[in-house]
PDB file of C-alpha atoms and ligand atoms in Angstrom:
ATOM      1  CA  MET B   1      38.526 225.073 184.543  1.00 78.00           C
ATOM      2  CA  LEU B   2      35.236 226.299 186.017  1.00 94.00           C
ATOM      3  CA  THR B   3      33.082 229.021 184.439  1.00 97.00           C
ATOM      4  CA  GLY B   4      29.969 230.726 185.765  1.00 96.00           C
ATOM      5  CA  LYS B   5      27.942 227.992 184.041  1.00 97.00           C
ATOM      6  CA  ALA B   6      29.630 225.131 185.866  1.00 98.00           C
ATOM      7  CA  ALA B   7      27.399 222.146 186.785  1.00 98.00           C
ATOM      8  CA  LEU B   8      27.638 221.430 190.521  1.00 98.00           C
ATOM      9  CA  ALA B   9      27.201 218.290 192.612  1.00 99.00           C
ATOM     10  CA  GLY B  10      28.679 216.905 195.822  1.00 98.00           C
ATOM     11  CA  VAL B  11      28.454 214.383 198.636  1.00 98.00           C
ATOM     12  CA  LEU B  12      26.657 215.017 201.930  1.00 98.00           C
ATOM     13  CA  GLY B  13      28.087 213.187 204.932  1.00 98.00           C
ATOM     14  CA  TRP B  14      29.024 213.628 208.591  1.00 98.00           C
ATOM     15  CA  PRO B  15      31.951 213.235 208.636  1.00 97.00           C
ATOM     16  CA  VAL B  16      32.667 213.364 204.922  1.00 98.00           C
ATOM     17  CA  ALA B  17      36.470 213.533 204.743  1.00 97.00           C
ATOM     18  CA  HIS B  18      36.811 209.748 204.265  1.00 94.00           C
ATOM     19  CA  SER B  19      34.551 209.748 201.186  1.00 96.00           C
ATOM     20  CA  LYS B  20      36.137 208.573 197.951  1.00 96.00           C
ATOM     21  CA  SER B  21      33.329 210.091 195.872  1.00 98.00           C
ATOM     22  CA  PRO B  22      35.096 213.435 195.163  1.00 98.00           C
ATOM     23  CA  GLN B  23      38.052 211.502 193.707  1.00 98.00           C
ATOM     24  CA  VAL B  24      35.781 209.363 191.531  1.00 98.00           C
ATOM     25  CA  HIS B  25      33.657 212.203 190.150  1.00 98.00           C
ATOM     26  CA  GLY B  26      36.662 214.538 189.931  1.00 98.00           C
ATOM     27  CA  TYR B  27      38.422 211.966 187.747  1.00 98.00           C
ATOM     28  CA  TRP B  28      35.445 211.629 185.397  1.00 98.00           C
ATOM     29  CA  LEU B  29      34.940 215.422 185.190  1.00 98.00           C
ATOM     30  CA  GLU B  30      38.555 215.824 184.116  1.00 98.00           C
ATOM     31  CA  GLU B  31      38.482 212.815 181.791  1.00 98.00           C
ATOM     32  CA  HIS B  32      35.498 214.262 179.916  1.00 98.00           C
ATOM     33  CA  GLY B  33      36.594 217.913 180.093  1.00 98.00           C
ATOM     34  CA  ILE B  34      33.327 218.897 181.775  1.00 98.00           C
ATOM     35  CA  ASP B  35      32.723 222.396 183.118  1.00 98.00           C
ATOM     36  CA  GLY B  36      31.639 221.163 186.546  1.00 98.00           C
ATOM     37  CA  ALA B  37      32.638 220.452 190.130  1.00 98.00           C
ATOM     38  CA  TYR B  38      31.918 217.794 192.734  1.00 98.00           C
ATOM     39  CA  VAL B  39      32.597 218.771 196.332  1.00 98.00           C
ATOM     40  CA  PRO B  40      32.561 217.176 199.812  1.00 98.00           C
ATOM     41  CA  LEU B  41      29.788 218.720 201.948  1.00 98.00           C
ATOM     42  CA  ALA B  42      30.061 218.142 205.712  1.00 98.00           C
ATOM     43  CA  VAL B  43      26.498 218.422 207.042  1.00 98.00           C
ATOM     44  CA  ALA B  44      25.482 217.599 210.630  1.00 98.00           C
ATOM     45  CA  PRO B  45      22.424 215.330 210.976  1.00 98.00           C
ATOM     46  CA  GLU B  46      20.216 218.094 212.382  1.00 98.00           C
ATOM     47  CA  ARG B  47      21.052 220.363 209.411  1.00 98.00           C
ATOM     48  CA  PHE B  48      20.489 217.760 206.695  1.00 98.00           C
ATOM     49  CA  ALA B  49      16.803 218.437 205.970  1.00 98.00           C
ATOM     50  CA  ALA B  50      17.547 222.153 205.508  1.00 98.00           C
ATOM     51  CA  ALA B  51      20.795 221.653 203.576  1.00 98.00           C
ATOM     52  CA  VAL B  52      19.295 219.655 200.702  1.00 98.00           C
ATOM     53  CA  PRO B  53      16.710 222.258 199.530  1.00 97.00           C
ATOM     54  CA  ALA B  54      19.402 224.916 200.033  1.00 98.00           C
ATOM     55  CA  LEU B  55      21.686 223.060 197.615  1.00 98.00           C
ATOM     56  CA  ARG B  56      18.837 222.952 195.115  1.00 98.00           C
ATOM     57  CA  ASP B  57      18.339 226.712 195.574  1.00 97.00           C
ATOM     58  CA  LEU B  58      22.035 227.103 194.768  1.00 97.00           C
ATOM     59  CA  HIS B  59      21.380 225.273 191.475  1.00 97.00           C
ATOM     60  CA  PHE B  60      23.297 222.142 192.333  1.00 98.00           C
ATOM     61  CA  ARG B  61      22.278 219.347 189.949  1.00 98.00           C
ATOM     62  CA  GLY B  62      22.131 216.870 192.847  1.00 98.00           C
ATOM     63  CA  ALA B  63      24.286 215.060 195.374  1.00 98.00           C
ATOM     64  CA  ASN B  64      25.339 211.757 196.811  1.00 98.00           C
ATOM     65  CA  VAL B  65      24.292 210.951 200.337  1.00 98.00           C
ATOM     66  CA  THR B  66      26.425 208.947 202.725  1.00 97.00           C
ATOM     67  CA  VAL B  67      26.476 207.983 206.418  1.00 96.00           C
ATOM     68  CA  PRO B  68      24.503 209.001 208.491  1.00 98.00           C
ATOM     69  CA  HIS B  69      21.981 210.627 206.139  1.00 98.00           C
ATOM     70  CA  LYS B  70      20.826 207.809 203.823  1.00 98.00           C
ATOM     71  CA  GLU B  71      17.616 206.954 205.695  1.00 97.00           C
ATOM     72  CA  ARG B  72      16.676 210.578 206.395  1.00 98.00           C
ATOM     73  CA  ALA B  73      17.188 211.378 202.701  1.00 98.00           C
ATOM     74  CA  LEU B  74      14.382 208.997 201.807  1.00 97.00           C
ATOM     75  CA  GLU B  75      11.935 211.111 203.833  1.00 98.00           C
ATOM     76  CA  ILE B  76      12.764 214.469 202.315  1.00 98.00           C
ATOM     77  CA  CYS B  77      12.497 213.482 198.641  1.00 98.00           C
ATOM     78  CA  ASP B  78       9.542 214.415 196.442  1.00 98.00           C
ATOM     79  CA  SER B  79       9.911 211.072 194.666  1.00 98.00           C
ATOM     80  CA  VAL B  80      12.066 207.978 195.197  1.00 98.00           C
ATOM     81  CA  ASP B  81      12.796 205.006 192.945  1.00 97.00           C
ATOM     82  CA  ASP B  82      11.750 201.453 193.710  1.00 95.00           C
ATOM     83  CA  HIS B  83      15.212 200.405 194.937  1.00 95.00           C
ATOM     84  CA  ALA B  84      15.484 203.270 197.412  1.00 97.00           C
ATOM     85  CA  ARG B  85      12.061 202.457 198.784  1.00 96.00           C
ATOM     86  CA  ARG B  86      12.821 198.760 199.202  1.00 94.00           C
ATOM     87  CA  LEU B  87      16.200 199.458 200.803  1.00 95.00           C
ATOM     88  CA  GLY B  88      14.856 202.243 203.010  1.00 96.00           C
ATOM     89  CA  ALA B  89      17.788 204.421 201.988  1.00 97.00           C
ATOM     90  CA  VAL B  90      18.769 206.955 199.304  1.00 98.00           C
ATOM     91  CA  ASN B  91      22.363 207.387 198.121  1.00 98.00           C
ATOM     92  CA  THR B  92      21.808 209.642 195.105  1.00 98.00           C
ATOM     93  CA  LEU B  93      19.746 212.850 194.864  1.00 98.00           C
ATOM     94  CA  ILE B  94      18.777 214.432 191.563  1.00 98.00           C
ATOM     95  CA  PHE B  95      17.297 217.925 191.525  1.00 98.00           C
ATOM     96  CA  ASP B  96      15.100 219.254 188.730  1.00 96.00           C
ATOM     97  CA  ALA B  97      12.193 221.623 188.253  1.00 95.00           C
ATOM     98  CA  ALA B  98       9.782 219.018 189.645  1.00 96.00           C
ATOM     99  CA  GLY B  99      11.677 218.626 192.913  1.00 97.00           C
ATOM    100  CA  ILE B 100      14.120 216.351 194.727  1.00 98.00           C
ATOM    101  CA  HIS B 101      14.365 212.802 193.420  1.00 98.00           C
ATOM    102  CA  GLY B 102      16.011 210.001 195.398  1.00 98.00           C
ATOM    103  CA  ARG B 103      17.625 206.855 194.046  1.00 98.00           C
ATOM    104  CA  ASN B 104      19.570 203.984 195.493  1.00 98.00           C
ATOM    105  CA  THR B 105      22.333 202.790 193.167  1.00 98.00           C
ATOM    106  CA  ASP B 106      24.072 200.314 195.521  1.00 97.00           C
ATOM    107  CA  GLY B 107      22.348 197.313 193.964  1.00 97.00           C
ATOM    108  CA  VAL B 108      23.099 198.311 190.375  1.00 97.00           C
ATOM    109  CA  GLY B 109      26.683 199.135 191.425  1.00 98.00           C
ATOM    110  CA  PHE B 110      27.074 195.678 192.935  1.00 98.00           C
ATOM    111  CA  LEU B 111      25.688 193.934 189.829  1.00 98.00           C
ATOM    112  CA  ASP B 112      27.626 196.033 187.319  1.00 98.00           C
ATOM    113  CA  ASN B 113      30.853 195.321 189.229  1.00 98.00           C
ATOM    114  CA  LEU B 114      30.089 191.607 189.273  1.00 98.00           C
ATOM    115  CA  ARG B 115      29.290 191.572 185.558  1.00 98.00           C
ATOM    116  CA  GLN B 116      32.455 193.506 184.689  1.00 97.00           C
ATOM    117  CA  GLY B 117      34.698 191.417 186.984  1.00 98.00           C
ATOM    118  CA  ALA B 118      33.142 188.011 186.213  1.00 98.00           C
ATOM    119  CA  PRO B 119      31.655 188.301 182.714  1.00 98.00           C
ATOM    120  CA  ARG B 120      30.906 184.561 182.571  1.00 97.00           C
ATOM    121  CA  TRP B 121      28.662 184.651 185.652  1.00 98.00           C
ATOM    122  CA  SER B 122      24.954 184.645 184.973  1.00 98.00           C
ATOM    123  CA  PRO B 123      22.129 184.904 187.540  1.00 98.00           C
ATOM    124  CA  ALA B 124      20.720 181.596 186.294  1.00 98.00           C
ATOM    125  CA  ASP B 125      23.971 179.764 187.160  1.00 98.00           C
ATOM    126  CA  GLY B 126      22.665 178.723 190.564  1.00 98.00           C
ATOM    127  CA  PRO B 127      22.334 179.639 194.232  1.00 98.00           C
ATOM    128  CA  ALA B 128      24.120 182.662 195.671  1.00 99.00           C
ATOM    129  CA  VAL B 129      25.472 182.660 199.231  1.00 99.00           C
ATOM    130  CA  VAL B 130      25.359 186.058 200.949  1.00 98.00           C
ATOM    131  CA  LEU B 131      27.303 186.645 204.177  1.00 98.00           C
ATOM    132  CA  GLY B 132      25.900 189.369 206.431  1.00 98.00           C
ATOM    133  CA  ALA B 133      22.486 190.870 207.123  1.00 98.00           C
ATOM    134  CA  GLY B 134      23.091 194.636 207.344  1.00 96.00           C
ATOM    135  CA  GLY B 135      22.319 197.417 204.880  1.00 95.00           C
ATOM    136  CA  ALA B 136      24.876 196.210 202.339  1.00 96.00           C
ATOM    137  CA  ALA B 137      23.453 192.666 202.407  1.00 98.00           C
ATOM    138  CA  ARG B 138      19.996 194.066 201.785  1.00 97.00           C
ATOM    139  CA  ALA B 139      21.138 195.923 198.655  1.00 97.00           C
ATOM    140  CA  VAL B 140      23.002 192.858 197.368  1.00 98.00           C
ATOM    141  CA  ILE B 141      20.093 190.477 197.996  1.00 98.00           C
ATOM    142  CA  VAL B 142      17.522 192.750 196.335  1.00 97.00           C
ATOM    143  CA  ALA B 143      19.814 193.121 193.303  1.00 98.00           C
ATOM    144  CA  LEU B 144      20.346 189.364 193.050  1.00 98.00           C
ATOM    145  CA  MET B 145      16.621 188.600 193.401  1.00 97.00           C
ATOM    146  CA  ASP B 146      15.735 191.183 190.753  1.00 97.00           C
ATOM    147  CA  ALA B 147      18.392 189.738 188.448  1.00 98.00           C
ATOM    148  CA  GLY B 148      16.689 186.327 188.728  1.00 98.00           C
ATOM    149  CA  VAL B 149      19.054 184.333 190.982  1.00 98.00           C
ATOM    150  CA  PRO B 150      17.006 181.211 191.816  1.00 98.00           C
ATOM    151  CA  GLU B 151      18.054 180.824 195.481  1.00 98.00           C
ATOM    152  CA  ILE B 152      19.797 183.016 198.030  1.00 98.00           C
ATOM    153  CA  ARG B 153      21.421 181.414 201.050  1.00 98.00           C
ATOM    154  CA  LEU B 154      21.908 183.886 203.831  1.00 98.00           C
ATOM    155  CA  MET B 155      24.488 183.429 206.615  1.00 98.00           C
ATOM    156  CA  ASN B 156      24.915 185.869 209.484  1.00 98.00           C
ATOM    157  CA  ARG B 157      26.571 185.739 212.905  1.00 98.00           C
ATOM    158  CA  THR B 158      23.283 186.871 214.460  1.00 98.00           C
ATOM    159  CA  ARG B 159      20.893 184.385 212.901  1.00 98.00           C
ATOM    160  CA  GLU B 160      17.815 186.265 214.049  1.00 98.00           C
ATOM    161  CA  ARG B 161      18.834 189.282 211.992  1.00 98.00           C
ATOM    162  CA  ALA B 162      19.147 187.096 208.885  1.00 98.00           C
ATOM    163  CA  GLU B 163      15.712 185.614 209.546  1.00 98.00           C
ATOM    164  CA  THR B 164      14.138 189.046 209.925  1.00 98.00           C
ATOM    165  CA  LEU B 165      15.777 190.226 206.705  1.00 97.00           C
ATOM    166  CA  ALA B 166      14.616 187.138 204.801  1.00 98.00           C
ATOM    167  CA  GLU B 167      11.076 187.677 206.061  1.00 97.00           C
ATOM    168  CA  THR B 168      11.077 191.372 205.199  1.00 95.00           C
ATOM    169  CA  LEU B 169      12.381 190.862 201.683  1.00 95.00           C
ATOM    170  CA  GLY B 170      10.393 187.734 200.843  1.00 94.00           C
ATOM    171  CA  GLY B 171      11.541 185.732 197.831  1.00 93.00           C
ATOM    172  CA  PRO B 172      13.736 182.634 197.566  1.00 97.00           C
ATOM    173  CA  ILE B 173      15.929 183.268 200.642  1.00 98.00           C
ATOM    174  CA  THR B 174      16.990 180.479 203.015  1.00 98.00           C
ATOM    175  CA  VAL B 175      18.851 181.144 206.265  1.00 98.00           C
ATOM    176  CA  HIS B 176      21.894 179.005 207.078  1.00 98.00           C
ATOM    177  CA  ALA B 177      23.918 178.700 210.284  1.00 98.00           C
ATOM    178  CA  TRP B 178      26.962 180.998 210.575  1.00 97.00           C
ATOM    179  CA  ASP B 179      29.203 177.912 210.779  1.00 95.00           C
ATOM    180  CA  GLY B 180      27.212 175.923 208.196  1.00 96.00           C
ATOM    181  CA  TRP B 181      29.702 176.405 205.355  1.00 98.00           C
ATOM    182  CA  ALA B 182      29.477 172.885 203.874  1.00 98.00           C
ATOM    183  CA  ASP B 183      25.710 173.054 203.496  1.00 97.00           C
ATOM    184  CA  ALA B 184      25.494 176.620 202.265  1.00 98.00           C
ATOM    185  CA  LEU B 185      28.322 176.392 199.716  1.00 98.00           C
ATOM    186  CA  ASP B 186      27.252 173.072 198.190  1.00 98.00           C
ATOM    187  CA  GLY B 187      26.363 173.730 194.531  1.00 98.00           C
ATOM    188  CA  ALA B 188      26.617 177.529 194.911  1.00 98.00           C
ATOM    189  CA  ALA B 189      27.467 179.684 191.875  1.00 98.00           C
ATOM    190  CA  LEU B 190      28.303 182.850 193.810  1.00 99.00           C
ATOM    191  CA  LEU B 191      29.603 183.794 197.265  1.00 99.00           C
ATOM    192  CA  VAL B 192      29.407 187.427 198.399  1.00 98.00           C
ATOM    193  CA  ASN B 193      30.806 188.830 201.646  1.00 98.00           C
ATOM    194  CA  THR B 194      28.882 191.908 202.793  1.00 98.00           C
ATOM    195  CA  THR B 195      30.161 191.837 206.396  1.00 98.00           C
ATOM    196  CA  SER B 196      32.955 194.050 207.627  1.00 97.00           C
ATOM    197  CA  LEU B 197      35.108 190.994 208.377  1.00 98.00           C
ATOM    198  CA  GLY B 198      38.375 191.079 206.441  1.00 97.00           C
ATOM    199  CA  MET B 199      38.505 194.869 206.361  1.00 97.00           C
ATOM    200  CA  THR B 200      41.733 196.468 207.611  1.00 96.00           C
ATOM    201  CA  GLY B 201      41.532 196.516 211.412  1.00 97.00           C
ATOM    202  CA  GLU B 202      38.778 193.856 211.574  1.00 97.00           C
ATOM    203  CA  PRO B 203      39.185 190.095 212.161  1.00 96.00           C
ATOM    204  CA  PRO B 204      39.405 187.902 209.036  1.00 94.00           C
ATOM    205  CA  LEU B 205      36.312 186.091 207.794  1.00 96.00           C
ATOM    206  CA  PRO B 206      36.350 182.497 209.134  1.00 94.00           C
ATOM    207  CA  ALA B 207      35.370 181.016 205.763  1.00 96.00           C
ATOM    208  CA  GLU B 208      35.706 177.283 205.029  1.00 97.00           C
ATOM    209  CA  LEU B 209      35.603 177.043 201.249  1.00 98.00           C
ATOM    210  CA  ASP B 210      36.092 173.265 200.812  1.00 98.00           C
ATOM    211  CA  ALA B 211      32.512 172.704 199.598  1.00 98.00           C
ATOM    212  CA  LEU B 212      32.512 175.618 197.120  1.00 98.00           C
ATOM    213  CA  PRO B 213      32.391 174.478 193.469  1.00 98.00           C
ATOM    214  CA  PRO B 214      35.571 175.561 191.586  1.00 97.00           C
ATOM    215  CA  SER B 215      33.558 177.590 189.066  1.00 98.00           C
ATOM    216  CA  ALA B 216      31.764 179.674 191.738  1.00 98.00           C
ATOM    217  CA  VAL B 217      32.523 183.402 191.699  1.00 98.00           C
ATOM    218  CA  VAL B 218      33.700 184.917 194.991  1.00 98.00           C
ATOM    219  CA  ASN B 219      33.018 188.633 195.547  1.00 98.00           C
ATOM    220  CA  ASP B 220      34.073 190.605 198.599  1.00 98.00           C
ATOM    221  CA  ILE B 221      32.493 194.029 198.900  1.00 97.00           C
ATOM    222  CA  VAL B 222      35.283 195.009 201.294  1.00 96.00           C
ATOM    223  CA  TYR B 223      37.917 196.960 199.313  1.00 94.00           C
ATOM    224  CA  ARG B 224      40.379 197.914 202.039  1.00 93.00           C
ATOM    225  CA  PRO B 225      42.488 195.848 201.532  1.00 96.00           C
ATOM    226  CA  LEU B 226      41.704 195.119 197.895  1.00 95.00           C
ATOM    227  CA  GLU B 227      42.817 191.506 198.259  1.00 96.00           C
ATOM    228  CA  THR B 228      41.110 190.207 201.409  1.00 97.00           C
ATOM    229  CA  GLN B 229      41.937 186.825 202.930  1.00 97.00           C
ATOM    230  CA  LEU B 230      38.665 185.528 201.471  1.00 97.00           C
ATOM    231  CA  LEU B 231      39.673 186.565 197.949  1.00 98.00           C
ATOM    232  CA  SER B 232      43.200 185.188 198.224  1.00 97.00           C
ATOM    233  CA  ASP B 233      41.898 181.852 199.609  1.00 98.00           C
ATOM    234  CA  ALA B 234      39.368 181.665 196.759  1.00 98.00           C
ATOM    235  CA  ARG B 235      41.991 182.632 194.163  1.00 98.00           C
ATOM    236  CA  ALA B 236      44.384 179.971 195.527  1.00 98.00           C
ATOM    237  CA  ARG B 237      41.806 177.248 194.878  1.00 98.00           C
ATOM    238  CA  GLY B 238      41.090 178.555 191.361  1.00 98.00           C
ATOM    239  CA  ASN B 239      37.751 180.323 191.863  1.00 98.00           C
ATOM    240  CA  PRO B 240      37.120 183.501 189.853  1.00 98.00           C
ATOM    241  CA  VAL B 241      37.256 186.484 192.228  1.00 98.00           C
ATOM    242  CA  VAL B 242      35.888 190.037 192.116  1.00 98.00           C
ATOM    243  CA  ASP B 243      37.048 192.695 194.566  1.00 97.00           C
ATOM    244  CA  GLY B 244      34.851 195.372 196.116  1.00 96.00           C
ATOM    245  CA  LEU B 245      36.370 198.563 194.725  1.00 97.00           C
ATOM    246  CA  GLY B 246      34.309 198.311 191.551  1.00 97.00           C
ATOM    247  CA  MET B 247      31.019 198.419 193.487  1.00 97.00           C
ATOM    248  CA  LEU B 248      31.992 201.795 194.907  1.00 97.00           C
ATOM    249  CA  LEU B 249      32.906 203.035 191.425  1.00 98.00           C
ATOM    250  CA  HIS B 250      29.913 201.584 189.584  1.00 98.00           C
ATOM    251  CA  GLN B 251      27.363 202.871 192.110  1.00 98.00           C
ATOM    252  CA  ALA B 252      28.596 206.391 191.289  1.00 98.00           C
ATOM    253  CA  ARG B 253      27.804 206.120 187.566  1.00 98.00           C
ATOM    254  CA  PRO B 254      24.047 206.878 187.510  1.00 98.00           C
ATOM    255  CA  GLY B 255      24.496 210.091 189.521  1.00 98.00           C
ATOM    256  CA  PHE B 256      27.302 211.333 187.302  1.00 98.00           C
ATOM    257  CA  ALA B 257      25.267 210.605 184.165  1.00 98.00           C
ATOM    258  CA  ALA B 258      22.205 212.456 185.551  1.00 98.00           C
ATOM    259  CA  TRP B 259      24.137 215.521 186.779  1.00 98.00           C
ATOM    260  CA  PHE B 260      26.736 215.961 184.073  1.00 98.00           C
ATOM    261  CA  GLY B 261      25.099 214.343 181.022  1.00 98.00           C
ATOM    262  CA  VAL B 262      27.861 211.833 180.221  1.00 98.00           C
ATOM    263  CA  GLU B 263      27.830 208.056 180.865  1.00 98.00           C
ATOM    264  CA  PRO B 264      31.141 207.415 182.649  1.00 98.00           C
ATOM    265  CA  THR B 265      33.060 204.124 182.599  1.00 98.00           C
ATOM    266  CA  VAL B 266      34.991 202.226 185.244  1.00 98.00           C
ATOM    267  CA  THR B 267      38.521 201.650 183.971  1.00 98.00           C
ATOM    268  CA  GLU B 268      41.806 200.365 185.404  1.00 97.00           C
ATOM    269  CA  ALA B 269      43.056 203.957 185.324  1.00 98.00           C
ATOM    270  CA  LEU B 270      40.168 205.098 187.534  1.00 98.00           C
ATOM    271  CA  ARG B 271      40.801 202.213 189.943  1.00 97.00           C
ATOM    272  CA  ALA B 272      44.487 203.176 190.177  1.00 97.00           C
ATOM    273  CA  HIS B 273      43.552 206.848 190.689  1.00 97.00           C
ATOM    274  CA  VAL B 274      41.186 206.045 193.577  1.00 96.00           C
ATOM    275  CA  LEU B 275      43.578 203.537 195.175  1.00 93.00           C
ATOM    276  CA  GLY B 276      46.476 205.959 194.944  1.00 90.00           C
ATOM    277  CA  GLY B 277      44.553 208.912 196.384  1.00 77.00           C
TER     278      GLY B 277
HETATM  279  P1  ATR L   1      26.310 197.558 206.645  1.00 90.01           P
HETATM  280  O1  ATR L   1      25.120 198.463 206.659  1.00 90.01           O
HETATM  281  O2  ATR L   1      27.553 198.141 206.074  1.00 90.01           O
HETATM  282  O3  ATR L   1      25.991 196.224 206.029  1.00 90.01           O
HETATM  283  P2  ATR L   1      25.941 196.707 209.401  1.00 90.01           P
HETATM  284  O4  ATR L   1      24.482 196.906 209.316  1.00 90.01           O
HETATM  285  O5  ATR L   1      26.668 197.211 210.608  1.00 90.01           O
HETATM  286  O6  ATR L   1      26.708 197.370 208.177  1.00 90.01           O
HETATM  287  O7  ATR L   1      26.230 195.141 209.214  1.00 90.01           O
HETATM  288  C1  ATR L   1      27.477 194.589 209.457  1.00 90.01           C
HETATM  289  C2  ATR L   1      27.457 193.105 209.114  1.00 90.01           C
HETATM  290  O8  ATR L   1      28.747 192.554 209.449  1.00 90.01           O
HETATM  291  C3  ATR L   1      26.441 192.328 209.935  1.00 90.01           C
HETATM  292  O9  ATR L   1      25.968 191.246 209.158  1.00 90.01           O
HETATM  293  C4  ATR L   1      27.287 191.843 211.121  1.00 90.01           C
HETATM  294  O10 ATR L   1      26.791 190.689 211.736  1.00 90.01           O
HETATM  295  P3  ATR L   1      25.736 190.795 212.973  1.00 90.01           P
HETATM  296  O11 ATR L   1      24.395 191.042 212.341  1.00 90.01           O
HETATM  297  O12 ATR L   1      25.823 189.504 213.649  1.00 90.01           O
HETATM  298  O13 ATR L   1      26.207 191.952 213.811  1.00 90.01           O
HETATM  299  C5  ATR L   1      28.582 191.539 210.410  1.00 90.01           C
HETATM  300  N1  ATR L   1      29.722 191.528 211.336  1.00 90.01           N
HETATM  301  C6  ATR L   1      30.383 192.603 211.837  1.00 90.01           C
HETATM  302  N2  ATR L   1      31.366 192.207 212.680  1.00 90.01           N
HETATM  303  C7  ATR L   1      31.316 190.848 212.726  1.00 90.01           C
HETATM  304  C8  ATR L   1      32.077 189.837 213.399  1.00 90.01           C
HETATM  305  N3  ATR L   1      33.087 190.156 214.218  1.00 90.01           N
HETATM  306  N4  ATR L   1      31.750 188.535 213.187  1.00 90.01           N
HETATM  307  C9  ATR L   1      30.737 188.197 212.359  1.00 90.01           C
HETATM  308  N5  ATR L   1      29.984 189.117 211.675  1.00 90.01           N
HETATM  309  C10 ATR L   1      30.272 190.416 211.871  1.00 90.01           C
END
């Protein structure tokens, strides 16, 4: 139940109806019996820069930011964390007396999901193969580099985009051909799909896993469906697999902790709640 002292947060998007964030935060608010609310906020791009300070005036604690506002959000913050700056995008806003603070929690969400789903994986295990070169790939690569993965092999349909990303990010990134599976997977400890291939309504990922070591962890950040063709192929040959739903759930944790003062956890019950909703 809400009182006049309720802590408020929400998600800014355009459109916003598809966002799972209200279900995730709503679940945690109820689980912890918190006097608070988390609401979907449909804000058109041209209203975004005015809407954020208005939310702060209304004593919201902060908000998540989703498509198409993540890049614009970076510009309107008083301060941003290192990840947001390197990714060029903010997904979490925290308001306090000093102003509007922007964070990007995609990378930590990706790593926390991987660690929870594949507890035996360690960054030092060996090269990671990343498929895709969009915004999601960027967050994943930065997280893996920061965690100390010794080599990142990047594969993307448009090779030029992969090369530009590798150049921009620096670090131990090598670009492999989109059909160069045997080379890229040889000796790899981790394979991550960040492309939209395999998502409901999209073509399947044309992966050839023959060269992938049996101990390598396979993670698909696609979560609709939960079990993509990539994950079922990897599972069939005995590789440990991690689905993408947990990244969505884990990336929400830092915001919830900052706004509502409780560290939430990602449980099977939360996964079932979000999948069922
Ligand atoms: P996001 O920000 O979510 O990562 P994005 O920037 O649109 O989204 O990137 C989508 C990724 O999926 C890209 O790596 C894209 O490859 P291209 O750079 O070649 O476009 C990849 N992708 C999407 N559809 C694809 C397809 N049919 N075949 C191969 N790759 C595809």
